């Protein structure tokens, strides 16, 4: 078993240069996080995009769906910005041949107090044990990707 990690950008890979600067999406930190965690299961990281999820277009989502379809791996983790993660999950819904887990972070992985490592670990584990379909791993919970929403008032994902 091997896991494919597709990176699309989002907060997990954001860089801030100082308190007044705008962010940039930097090189993905996913490979480093998994190596730091000493993940022994084979995995492959493929960068697709470097975008904030609010900037993702229908064409971008089609590119993500095509990458999922083309991948030989049956277990896939997609790093994604949290604002439109559920939109991408809806595009991927209906796949019954692969286990797809979308994951993001509410604070960049480069920040000391980030949820990125924990969320990525949950997503990696979920990809190994969940049934085929689309899942979202956020806030210590695994959600059906079609039955979840981001509640901005509490900055957390909740079942819909």
Short mmCIF file of N, CA and C in Angstrom, two decimals:
data_model
loop_
_atom_site.label_atom_id
_atom_site.label_comp_id
_atom_site.label_asym_id
_atom_site.label_seq_id
_atom_site.Cartn_x
_atom_site.Cartn_y
_atom_site.Cartn_z
N UNK A 1 0.85 -1.19 0.00
CA UNK A 1 0.00 0.00 0.00
C UNK A 1 0.89 1.24 0.00
N UNK A 2 0.54 2.18 -0.83
CA UNK A 2 1.23 3.46 -0.90
C UNK A 2 0.19 4.57 -0.86
N UNK A 3 0.55 5.69 -0.30
CA UNK A 3 -0.36 6.83 -0.20
C UNK A 3 0.18 7.96 -1.06
N UNK A 4 -0.70 8.55 -1.86
CA UNK A 4 -0.35 9.73 -2.65
C UNK A 4 -0.82 10.96 -1.89
N UNK A 5 0.04 11.95 -1.78
CA UNK A 5 -0.35 13.24 -1.20
C UNK A 5 -0.29 14.27 -2.30
N UNK A 6 -1.44 14.84 -2.64
CA UNK A 6 -1.53 15.91 -3.63
C UNK A 6 -1.58 17.23 -2.87
N UNK A 7 -0.69 18.16 -3.20
CA UNK A 7 -0.70 19.46 -2.52
C UNK A 7 -1.31 20.51 -3.44
N UNK A 8 -2.18 21.34 -2.86
CA UNK A 8 -2.83 22.38 -3.66
C UNK A 8 -2.59 23.78 -3.10
N UNK A 9 -1.92 23.87 -1.96
CA UNK A 9 -1.68 25.17 -1.34
C UNK A 9 -2.47 25.28 -0.05
N UNK A 10 -3.05 26.43 0.19
CA UNK A 10 -3.81 26.65 1.40
C UNK A 10 -2.93 27.07 2.57
N UNK A 11 -3.56 27.29 3.69
CA UNK A 11 -2.87 27.79 4.88
C UNK A 11 -1.74 26.87 5.32
N UNK A 12 -1.89 25.58 5.15
CA UNK A 12 -0.87 24.63 5.61
C UNK A 12 0.51 25.00 5.06
N UNK A 13 0.56 25.57 3.85
CA UNK A 13 1.84 25.91 3.22
C UNK A 13 2.10 27.41 3.12
N UNK A 14 1.34 28.22 3.85
CA UNK A 14 1.53 29.67 3.77
C UNK A 14 2.81 30.13 4.46
N UNK A 15 3.38 31.18 3.91
CA UNK A 15 4.54 31.86 4.48
C UNK A 15 4.16 33.30 4.78
N UNK A 16 4.57 33.79 5.94
CA UNK A 16 4.42 35.20 6.28
C UNK A 16 5.81 35.72 6.59
N UNK A 17 6.18 36.83 6.01
CA UNK A 17 7.53 37.33 6.22
C UNK A 17 7.64 38.28 7.40
N UNK A 18 6.55 38.96 7.72
CA UNK A 18 6.48 39.78 8.93
C UNK A 18 5.01 40.06 9.20
N UNK A 19 4.73 40.70 10.29
CA UNK A 19 3.35 40.90 10.72
C UNK A 19 2.54 41.75 9.74
N UNK A 20 3.18 42.56 8.94
CA UNK A 20 2.46 43.44 8.04
C UNK A 20 2.41 42.93 6.60
N UNK A 21 3.12 41.87 6.31
CA UNK A 21 3.20 41.41 4.93
C UNK A 21 2.00 40.54 4.56
N UNK A 22 1.77 40.46 3.27
CA UNK A 22 0.79 39.51 2.78
C UNK A 22 1.47 38.16 2.70
N UNK A 23 0.67 37.10 2.75
CA UNK A 23 1.22 35.76 2.71
C UNK A 23 1.60 35.37 1.28
N UNK A 24 2.39 34.33 1.19
CA UNK A 24 2.65 33.64 -0.06
C UNK A 24 2.49 32.16 0.23
N UNK A 25 2.12 31.40 -0.79
CA UNK A 25 2.11 29.95 -0.65
C UNK A 25 3.51 29.49 -1.02
N UNK A 26 4.21 28.89 -0.08
CA UNK A 26 5.59 28.46 -0.31
C UNK A 26 5.67 27.02 -0.75
N UNK A 27 6.90 26.52 -0.79
CA UNK A 27 7.10 25.10 -1.06
C UNK A 27 6.32 24.31 -0.02
N UNK A 28 5.77 23.20 -0.45
CA UNK A 28 4.99 22.39 0.47
C UNK A 28 5.87 21.84 1.59
N UNK A 29 5.33 21.82 2.79
CA UNK A 29 6.04 21.27 3.94
C UNK A 29 5.63 19.82 4.23
N UNK A 30 4.74 19.28 3.44
CA UNK A 30 4.17 17.96 3.71
C UNK A 30 5.24 16.88 3.76
N UNK A 31 6.12 16.85 2.79
CA UNK A 31 7.17 15.84 2.77
C UNK A 31 8.01 15.90 4.04
N UNK A 32 8.39 17.11 4.45
CA UNK A 32 9.18 17.29 5.67
C UNK A 32 8.42 16.84 6.91
N UNK A 33 7.13 17.18 6.99
CA UNK A 33 6.33 16.78 8.15
C UNK A 33 6.25 15.26 8.27
N UNK A 34 6.04 14.58 7.14
CA UNK A 34 5.94 13.12 7.18
C UNK A 34 7.28 12.47 7.51
N UNK A 35 8.37 13.03 7.00
CA UNK A 35 9.69 12.49 7.32
C UNK A 35 10.04 12.75 8.79
N UNK A 36 9.68 13.93 9.31
CA UNK A 36 9.91 14.24 10.73
C UNK A 36 9.14 13.27 11.62
N UNK A 37 7.95 12.88 11.17
CA UNK A 37 7.12 11.94 11.93
C UNK A 37 7.58 10.50 11.75
N UNK A 38 8.61 10.30 10.94
CA UNK A 38 9.18 8.98 10.68
C UNK A 38 8.15 8.02 10.08
N UNK A 39 7.35 8.52 9.18
CA UNK A 39 6.35 7.70 8.50
C UNK A 39 7.08 6.63 7.69
N UNK A 40 6.75 5.37 7.96
CA UNK A 40 7.43 4.26 7.30
C UNK A 40 6.66 3.74 6.09
N UNK A 41 5.38 3.98 6.04
CA UNK A 41 4.57 3.53 4.91
C UNK A 41 4.99 4.31 3.66
N UNK A 42 5.14 3.65 2.53
CA UNK A 42 5.52 4.38 1.32
C UNK A 42 4.49 5.46 0.97
N UNK A 43 5.01 6.62 0.58
CA UNK A 43 4.15 7.70 0.13
C UNK A 43 4.85 8.48 -0.97
N UNK A 44 4.03 9.18 -1.74
CA UNK A 44 4.54 10.02 -2.82
C UNK A 44 3.85 11.36 -2.72
N UNK A 45 4.61 12.46 -2.83
CA UNK A 45 4.05 13.81 -2.78
C UNK A 45 4.09 14.40 -4.19
N UNK A 46 2.94 14.90 -4.63
CA UNK A 46 2.84 15.53 -5.95
C UNK A 46 2.22 16.91 -5.77
N UNK A 47 2.97 17.94 -6.15
CA UNK A 47 2.44 19.30 -6.08
C UNK A 47 1.58 19.57 -7.30
N UNK A 48 0.33 19.98 -7.05
CA UNK A 48 -0.57 20.35 -8.15
C UNK A 48 -0.67 21.86 -8.28
N UNK A 49 -0.92 22.53 -7.17
CA UNK A 49 -1.18 23.97 -7.18
C UNK A 49 -0.53 24.62 -5.97
N UNK A 50 -0.40 25.94 -6.03
CA UNK A 50 0.02 26.74 -4.87
C UNK A 50 -0.94 27.90 -4.77
N UNK A 51 -2.15 27.61 -4.29
CA UNK A 51 -3.18 28.64 -4.24
C UNK A 51 -3.90 28.64 -2.89
N UNK A 52 -4.36 29.81 -2.51
CA UNK A 52 -5.33 29.91 -1.43
C UNK A 52 -6.62 29.30 -1.97
N UNK A 53 -7.35 28.59 -1.15
CA UNK A 53 -8.53 27.90 -1.68
C UNK A 53 -9.60 28.87 -2.17
N UNK A 54 -9.60 30.11 -1.69
CA UNK A 54 -10.57 31.09 -2.20
C UNK A 54 -10.27 31.46 -3.65
N UNK A 55 -9.05 31.17 -4.12
CA UNK A 55 -8.66 31.47 -5.49
C UNK A 55 -8.82 30.29 -6.44
N UNK A 56 -9.22 29.12 -5.91
CA UNK A 56 -9.39 27.95 -6.76
C UNK A 56 -10.57 28.14 -7.70
N UNK A 57 -10.38 27.70 -8.94
CA UNK A 57 -11.42 27.81 -9.97
C UNK A 57 -11.99 26.43 -10.28
N UNK A 58 -13.03 26.41 -11.09
CA UNK A 58 -13.58 25.13 -11.53
C UNK A 58 -12.53 24.34 -12.30
N UNK A 59 -11.70 25.03 -13.09
CA UNK A 59 -10.62 24.36 -13.82
C UNK A 59 -9.61 23.73 -12.85
N UNK A 60 -9.31 24.44 -11.75
CA UNK A 60 -8.40 23.88 -10.74
C UNK A 60 -9.00 22.62 -10.13
N UNK A 61 -10.28 22.66 -9.83
CA UNK A 61 -10.93 21.48 -9.23
C UNK A 61 -10.97 20.32 -10.24
N UNK A 62 -11.14 20.65 -11.50
CA UNK A 62 -11.09 19.61 -12.54
C UNK A 62 -9.69 19.01 -12.61
N UNK A 63 -8.66 19.84 -12.43
CA UNK A 63 -7.28 19.35 -12.42
C UNK A 63 -7.05 18.41 -11.24
N UNK A 64 -7.59 18.77 -10.08
CA UNK A 64 -7.47 17.91 -8.89
C UNK A 64 -8.17 16.58 -9.15
N UNK A 65 -9.39 16.64 -9.68
CA UNK A 65 -10.15 15.41 -9.97
C UNK A 65 -9.41 14.53 -10.97
N UNK A 66 -8.79 15.15 -11.97
CA UNK A 66 -8.04 14.38 -12.97
C UNK A 66 -6.81 13.73 -12.36
N UNK A 67 -6.13 14.44 -11.48
CA UNK A 67 -4.96 13.87 -10.81
C UNK A 67 -5.36 12.67 -9.96
N UNK A 68 -6.51 12.76 -9.30
CA UNK A 68 -7.02 11.63 -8.51
C UNK A 68 -7.32 10.45 -9.44
N UNK A 69 -7.99 10.73 -10.54
CA UNK A 69 -8.35 9.67 -11.49
C UNK A 69 -7.12 9.00 -12.09
N UNK A 70 -6.10 9.79 -12.40
CA UNK A 70 -4.89 9.28 -13.05
C UNK A 70 -3.94 8.55 -12.10
N UNK A 71 -4.07 8.79 -10.81
CA UNK A 71 -3.13 8.23 -9.83
C UNK A 71 -3.27 6.71 -9.75
N UNK A 72 -2.15 6.00 -9.74
CA UNK A 72 -2.24 4.55 -9.54
C UNK A 72 -2.59 4.19 -8.09
N UNK A 73 -2.31 5.09 -7.16
CA UNK A 73 -2.61 4.84 -5.75
C UNK A 73 -4.12 4.86 -5.51
N UNK A 74 -4.56 4.01 -4.60
CA UNK A 74 -5.98 3.96 -4.22
C UNK A 74 -6.24 4.75 -2.94
N UNK A 75 -5.18 5.21 -2.29
CA UNK A 75 -5.27 5.98 -1.03
C UNK A 75 -4.65 7.35 -1.30
N UNK A 76 -5.44 8.41 -1.17
CA UNK A 76 -4.98 9.75 -1.56
C UNK A 76 -5.33 10.76 -0.48
N UNK A 77 -4.35 11.58 -0.12
CA UNK A 77 -4.54 12.71 0.79
C UNK A 77 -4.33 13.97 -0.04
N UNK A 78 -5.24 14.93 0.12
CA UNK A 78 -5.13 16.20 -0.60
C UNK A 78 -5.03 17.32 0.41
N UNK A 79 -3.89 18.04 0.40
CA UNK A 79 -3.80 19.23 1.26
C UNK A 79 -4.51 20.37 0.54
N UNK A 80 -5.28 21.13 1.30
CA UNK A 80 -6.21 22.08 0.68
C UNK A 80 -6.51 23.19 1.67
N UNK A 81 -6.76 24.37 1.18
CA UNK A 81 -7.22 25.45 2.04
C UNK A 81 -8.60 25.13 2.60
N UNK A 82 -8.87 25.62 3.79
CA UNK A 82 -10.10 25.23 4.48
C UNK A 82 -11.36 25.95 3.99
N UNK A 83 -11.20 27.13 3.38
CA UNK A 83 -12.39 27.90 3.01
C UNK A 83 -13.25 27.25 1.95
N UNK A 84 -12.65 26.53 1.01
CA UNK A 84 -13.45 25.89 -0.04
C UNK A 84 -13.18 24.38 -0.14
N UNK A 85 -12.67 23.82 0.92
CA UNK A 85 -12.39 22.39 0.94
C UNK A 85 -13.64 21.56 0.64
N UNK A 86 -14.77 21.98 1.18
CA UNK A 86 -16.00 21.22 0.96
C UNK A 86 -16.45 21.30 -0.50
N UNK A 87 -16.15 22.39 -1.19
CA UNK A 87 -16.48 22.50 -2.61
C UNK A 87 -15.71 21.45 -3.42
N UNK A 88 -14.44 21.30 -3.11
CA UNK A 88 -13.63 20.30 -3.81
C UNK A 88 -14.10 18.89 -3.45
N UNK A 89 -14.47 18.69 -2.19
CA UNK A 89 -14.99 17.37 -1.77
C UNK A 89 -16.22 17.01 -2.60
N UNK A 90 -17.09 17.98 -2.84
CA UNK A 90 -18.30 17.71 -3.64
C UNK A 90 -17.94 17.31 -5.07
N UNK A 91 -16.91 17.93 -5.64
CA UNK A 91 -16.47 17.58 -7.00
C UNK A 91 -15.96 16.14 -7.03
N UNK A 92 -15.30 15.71 -5.97
CA UNK A 92 -14.71 14.38 -5.91
C UNK A 92 -15.70 13.31 -5.44
N UNK A 93 -16.83 13.73 -4.90
CA UNK A 93 -17.82 12.80 -4.36
C UNK A 93 -18.30 11.84 -5.44
N UNK A 94 -18.61 10.66 -5.02
CA UNK A 94 -19.11 9.65 -5.96
C UNK A 94 -18.05 8.66 -6.39
N UNK A 95 -16.79 8.95 -6.11
CA UNK A 95 -15.74 7.98 -6.43
C UNK A 95 -15.86 6.82 -5.45
N UNK A 96 -15.96 5.65 -5.97
CA UNK A 96 -16.08 4.47 -5.10
C UNK A 96 -14.86 3.57 -5.20
N UNK A 97 -13.86 3.99 -5.98
CA UNK A 97 -12.69 3.15 -6.18
C UNK A 97 -11.48 3.59 -5.37
N UNK A 98 -11.55 4.78 -4.76
CA UNK A 98 -10.40 5.30 -4.03
C UNK A 98 -10.85 5.94 -2.72
N UNK A 99 -9.96 5.93 -1.74
CA UNK A 99 -10.19 6.63 -0.49
C UNK A 99 -9.46 7.96 -0.59
N UNK A 100 -10.20 9.05 -0.51
CA UNK A 100 -9.67 10.40 -0.71
C UNK A 100 -9.92 11.19 0.57
N UNK A 101 -8.87 11.76 1.13
CA UNK A 101 -9.00 12.52 2.38
C UNK A 101 -8.45 13.93 2.15
N UNK A 102 -9.31 14.93 2.30
CA UNK A 102 -8.88 16.32 2.23
C UNK A 102 -8.51 16.80 3.62
N UNK A 103 -7.45 17.59 3.67
CA UNK A 103 -6.95 18.07 4.96
C UNK A 103 -6.35 19.45 4.78
N UNK A 104 -6.42 20.23 5.82
CA UNK A 104 -5.82 21.56 5.80
C UNK A 104 -5.39 21.95 7.19
N UNK A 105 -5.17 23.23 7.37
CA UNK A 105 -4.75 23.74 8.68
C UNK A 105 -5.35 25.12 8.87
N UNK A 106 -5.62 25.46 10.11
CA UNK A 106 -6.11 26.79 10.44
C UNK A 106 -4.96 27.74 10.75
N UNK A 107 -3.76 27.18 10.93
CA UNK A 107 -2.54 27.97 11.10
C UNK A 107 -1.44 27.31 10.27
N UNK A 108 -0.59 28.09 9.62
CA UNK A 108 0.45 27.51 8.76
C UNK A 108 1.32 26.50 9.50
N UNK A 109 1.76 25.48 8.79
CA UNK A 109 2.61 24.43 9.37
C UNK A 109 3.90 25.01 9.91
N UNK A 110 4.34 26.12 9.36
CA UNK A 110 5.59 26.74 9.80
C UNK A 110 5.45 27.44 11.15
N UNK A 111 4.23 27.62 11.64
CA UNK A 111 4.00 28.25 12.94
C UNK A 111 4.17 27.20 14.04
N UNK A 112 4.73 27.61 15.16
CA UNK A 112 4.96 26.69 16.27
C UNK A 112 3.66 26.07 16.78
N UNK A 113 2.61 26.86 16.85
CA UNK A 113 1.34 26.36 17.39
C UNK A 113 0.34 26.11 16.26
N UNK A 114 0.73 25.27 15.33
CA UNK A 114 -0.11 24.93 14.19
C UNK A 114 -0.80 23.58 14.40
N UNK A 115 -1.96 23.45 13.83
CA UNK A 115 -2.69 22.19 13.82
C UNK A 115 -2.31 21.31 12.63
N UNK A 116 -1.39 21.79 11.79
CA UNK A 116 -1.07 21.12 10.53
C UNK A 116 -0.56 19.69 10.71
N UNK A 117 0.41 19.48 11.58
CA UNK A 117 0.99 18.14 11.75
C UNK A 117 -0.06 17.15 12.24
N UNK A 118 -0.84 17.56 13.20
CA UNK A 118 -1.88 16.67 13.75
C UNK A 118 -2.90 16.34 12.68
N UNK A 119 -3.37 17.36 11.96
CA UNK A 119 -4.37 17.12 10.91
C UNK A 119 -3.82 16.22 9.82
N UNK A 120 -2.58 16.46 9.40
CA UNK A 120 -1.97 15.63 8.36
C UNK A 120 -1.85 14.18 8.84
N UNK A 121 -1.44 13.99 10.08
CA UNK A 121 -1.35 12.63 10.62
C UNK A 121 -2.70 11.93 10.61
N UNK A 122 -3.73 12.65 11.01
CA UNK A 122 -5.08 12.06 10.99
C UNK A 122 -5.49 11.70 9.56
N UNK A 123 -5.19 12.58 8.62
CA UNK A 123 -5.56 12.33 7.23
C UNK A 123 -4.80 11.12 6.69
N UNK A 124 -3.52 11.03 7.01
CA UNK A 124 -2.70 9.92 6.53
C UNK A 124 -3.23 8.59 7.09
N UNK A 125 -3.60 8.59 8.36
CA UNK A 125 -4.16 7.38 8.98
C UNK A 125 -5.53 7.06 8.38
N UNK A 126 -6.35 8.08 8.18
CA UNK A 126 -7.68 7.86 7.62
C UNK A 126 -7.59 7.26 6.22
N UNK A 127 -6.65 7.74 5.43
CA UNK A 127 -6.48 7.21 4.07
C UNK A 127 -6.18 5.71 4.10
N UNK A 128 -5.56 5.24 5.16
CA UNK A 128 -5.21 3.83 5.26
C UNK A 128 -6.37 2.95 5.70
N UNK A 129 -7.30 3.49 6.49
CA UNK A 129 -8.32 2.63 7.10
C UNK A 129 -9.76 2.92 6.68
N UNK A 130 -10.02 4.08 6.12
CA UNK A 130 -11.40 4.42 5.75
C UNK A 130 -11.83 3.71 4.48
N UNK A 131 -13.11 3.56 4.34
CA UNK A 131 -13.69 2.98 3.14
C UNK A 131 -13.50 3.93 1.96
N UNK A 132 -13.55 3.44 0.76
CA UNK A 132 -13.49 4.33 -0.41
C UNK A 132 -14.57 5.41 -0.32
N UNK A 133 -14.22 6.58 -0.78
CA UNK A 133 -15.11 7.73 -0.72
C UNK A 133 -14.29 8.98 -0.45
N UNK A 134 -14.99 10.06 -0.11
CA UNK A 134 -14.33 11.34 0.15
C UNK A 134 -14.55 11.72 1.60
N UNK A 135 -13.45 12.03 2.28
CA UNK A 135 -13.44 12.35 3.70
C UNK A 135 -12.73 13.67 3.92
N UNK A 136 -13.03 14.32 5.03
CA UNK A 136 -12.31 15.52 5.46
C UNK A 136 -11.81 15.27 6.87
N UNK A 137 -10.51 15.48 7.08
CA UNK A 137 -9.89 15.31 8.39
C UNK A 137 -9.51 16.69 8.92
N UNK A 138 -10.26 17.17 9.90
CA UNK A 138 -10.00 18.48 10.50
C UNK A 138 -10.46 18.47 11.96
N UNK A 139 -9.76 19.20 12.79
CA UNK A 139 -10.16 19.43 14.17
C UNK A 139 -10.34 18.15 14.97
N UNK A 140 -9.49 17.14 14.69
CA UNK A 140 -9.56 15.89 15.44
C UNK A 140 -10.74 15.02 15.09
N UNK A 141 -11.38 15.30 13.96
CA UNK A 141 -12.57 14.55 13.56
C UNK A 141 -12.47 14.19 12.08
N UNK A 142 -13.04 13.03 11.75
CA UNK A 142 -13.14 12.62 10.36
C UNK A 142 -14.60 12.81 9.94
N UNK A 143 -14.80 13.59 8.90
CA UNK A 143 -16.14 13.89 8.41
C UNK A 143 -16.37 13.27 7.04
N UNK A 144 -17.60 12.87 6.77
CA UNK A 144 -18.01 12.54 5.41
C UNK A 144 -17.84 13.83 4.61
N UNK A 145 -17.11 13.78 3.53
CA UNK A 145 -16.79 14.98 2.77
C UNK A 145 -17.99 15.70 2.18
N UNK A 146 -19.13 15.02 2.12
CA UNK A 146 -20.34 15.65 1.58
C UNK A 146 -21.30 16.11 2.67
N UNK A 147 -20.94 15.88 3.91
CA UNK A 147 -21.84 16.22 5.03
C UNK A 147 -21.10 17.00 6.10
N UNK A 148 -20.39 18.05 5.67
CA UNK A 148 -19.59 18.85 6.59
C UNK A 148 -19.56 20.28 6.09
N UNK A 149 -19.35 21.20 7.01
CA UNK A 149 -19.20 22.60 6.63
C UNK A 149 -18.22 23.26 7.60
N UNK A 150 -17.61 24.35 7.15
CA UNK A 150 -16.74 25.12 8.02
C UNK A 150 -17.60 26.18 8.70
N UNK A 151 -17.59 26.16 10.03
CA UNK A 151 -18.32 27.16 10.81
C UNK A 151 -17.32 28.26 11.17
N UNK A 152 -17.40 29.36 10.45
CA UNK A 152 -16.44 30.44 10.65
C UNK A 152 -16.59 31.11 12.02
N UNK A 153 -17.75 31.01 12.62
CA UNK A 153 -17.96 31.66 13.92
C UNK A 153 -17.14 30.98 15.02
N UNK A 154 -16.84 29.70 14.86
CA UNK A 154 -16.01 28.98 15.84
C UNK A 154 -14.70 28.50 15.23
N UNK A 155 -14.48 28.85 13.95
CA UNK A 155 -13.26 28.49 13.22
C UNK A 155 -12.98 26.99 13.31
N UNK A 156 -14.02 26.21 12.99
CA UNK A 156 -13.92 24.76 13.09
C UNK A 156 -14.88 24.12 12.09
N UNK A 157 -14.61 22.87 11.76
CA UNK A 157 -15.51 22.12 10.90
C UNK A 157 -16.55 21.42 11.76
N UNK A 158 -17.77 21.33 11.23
CA UNK A 158 -18.86 20.68 11.94
C UNK A 158 -19.67 19.85 10.94
N UNK A 159 -20.31 18.81 11.44
CA UNK A 159 -21.17 17.99 10.59
C UNK A 159 -22.32 18.85 10.07
N UNK A 160 -22.68 18.63 8.83
CA UNK A 160 -23.77 19.40 8.24
C UNK A 160 -25.04 18.57 8.15
#
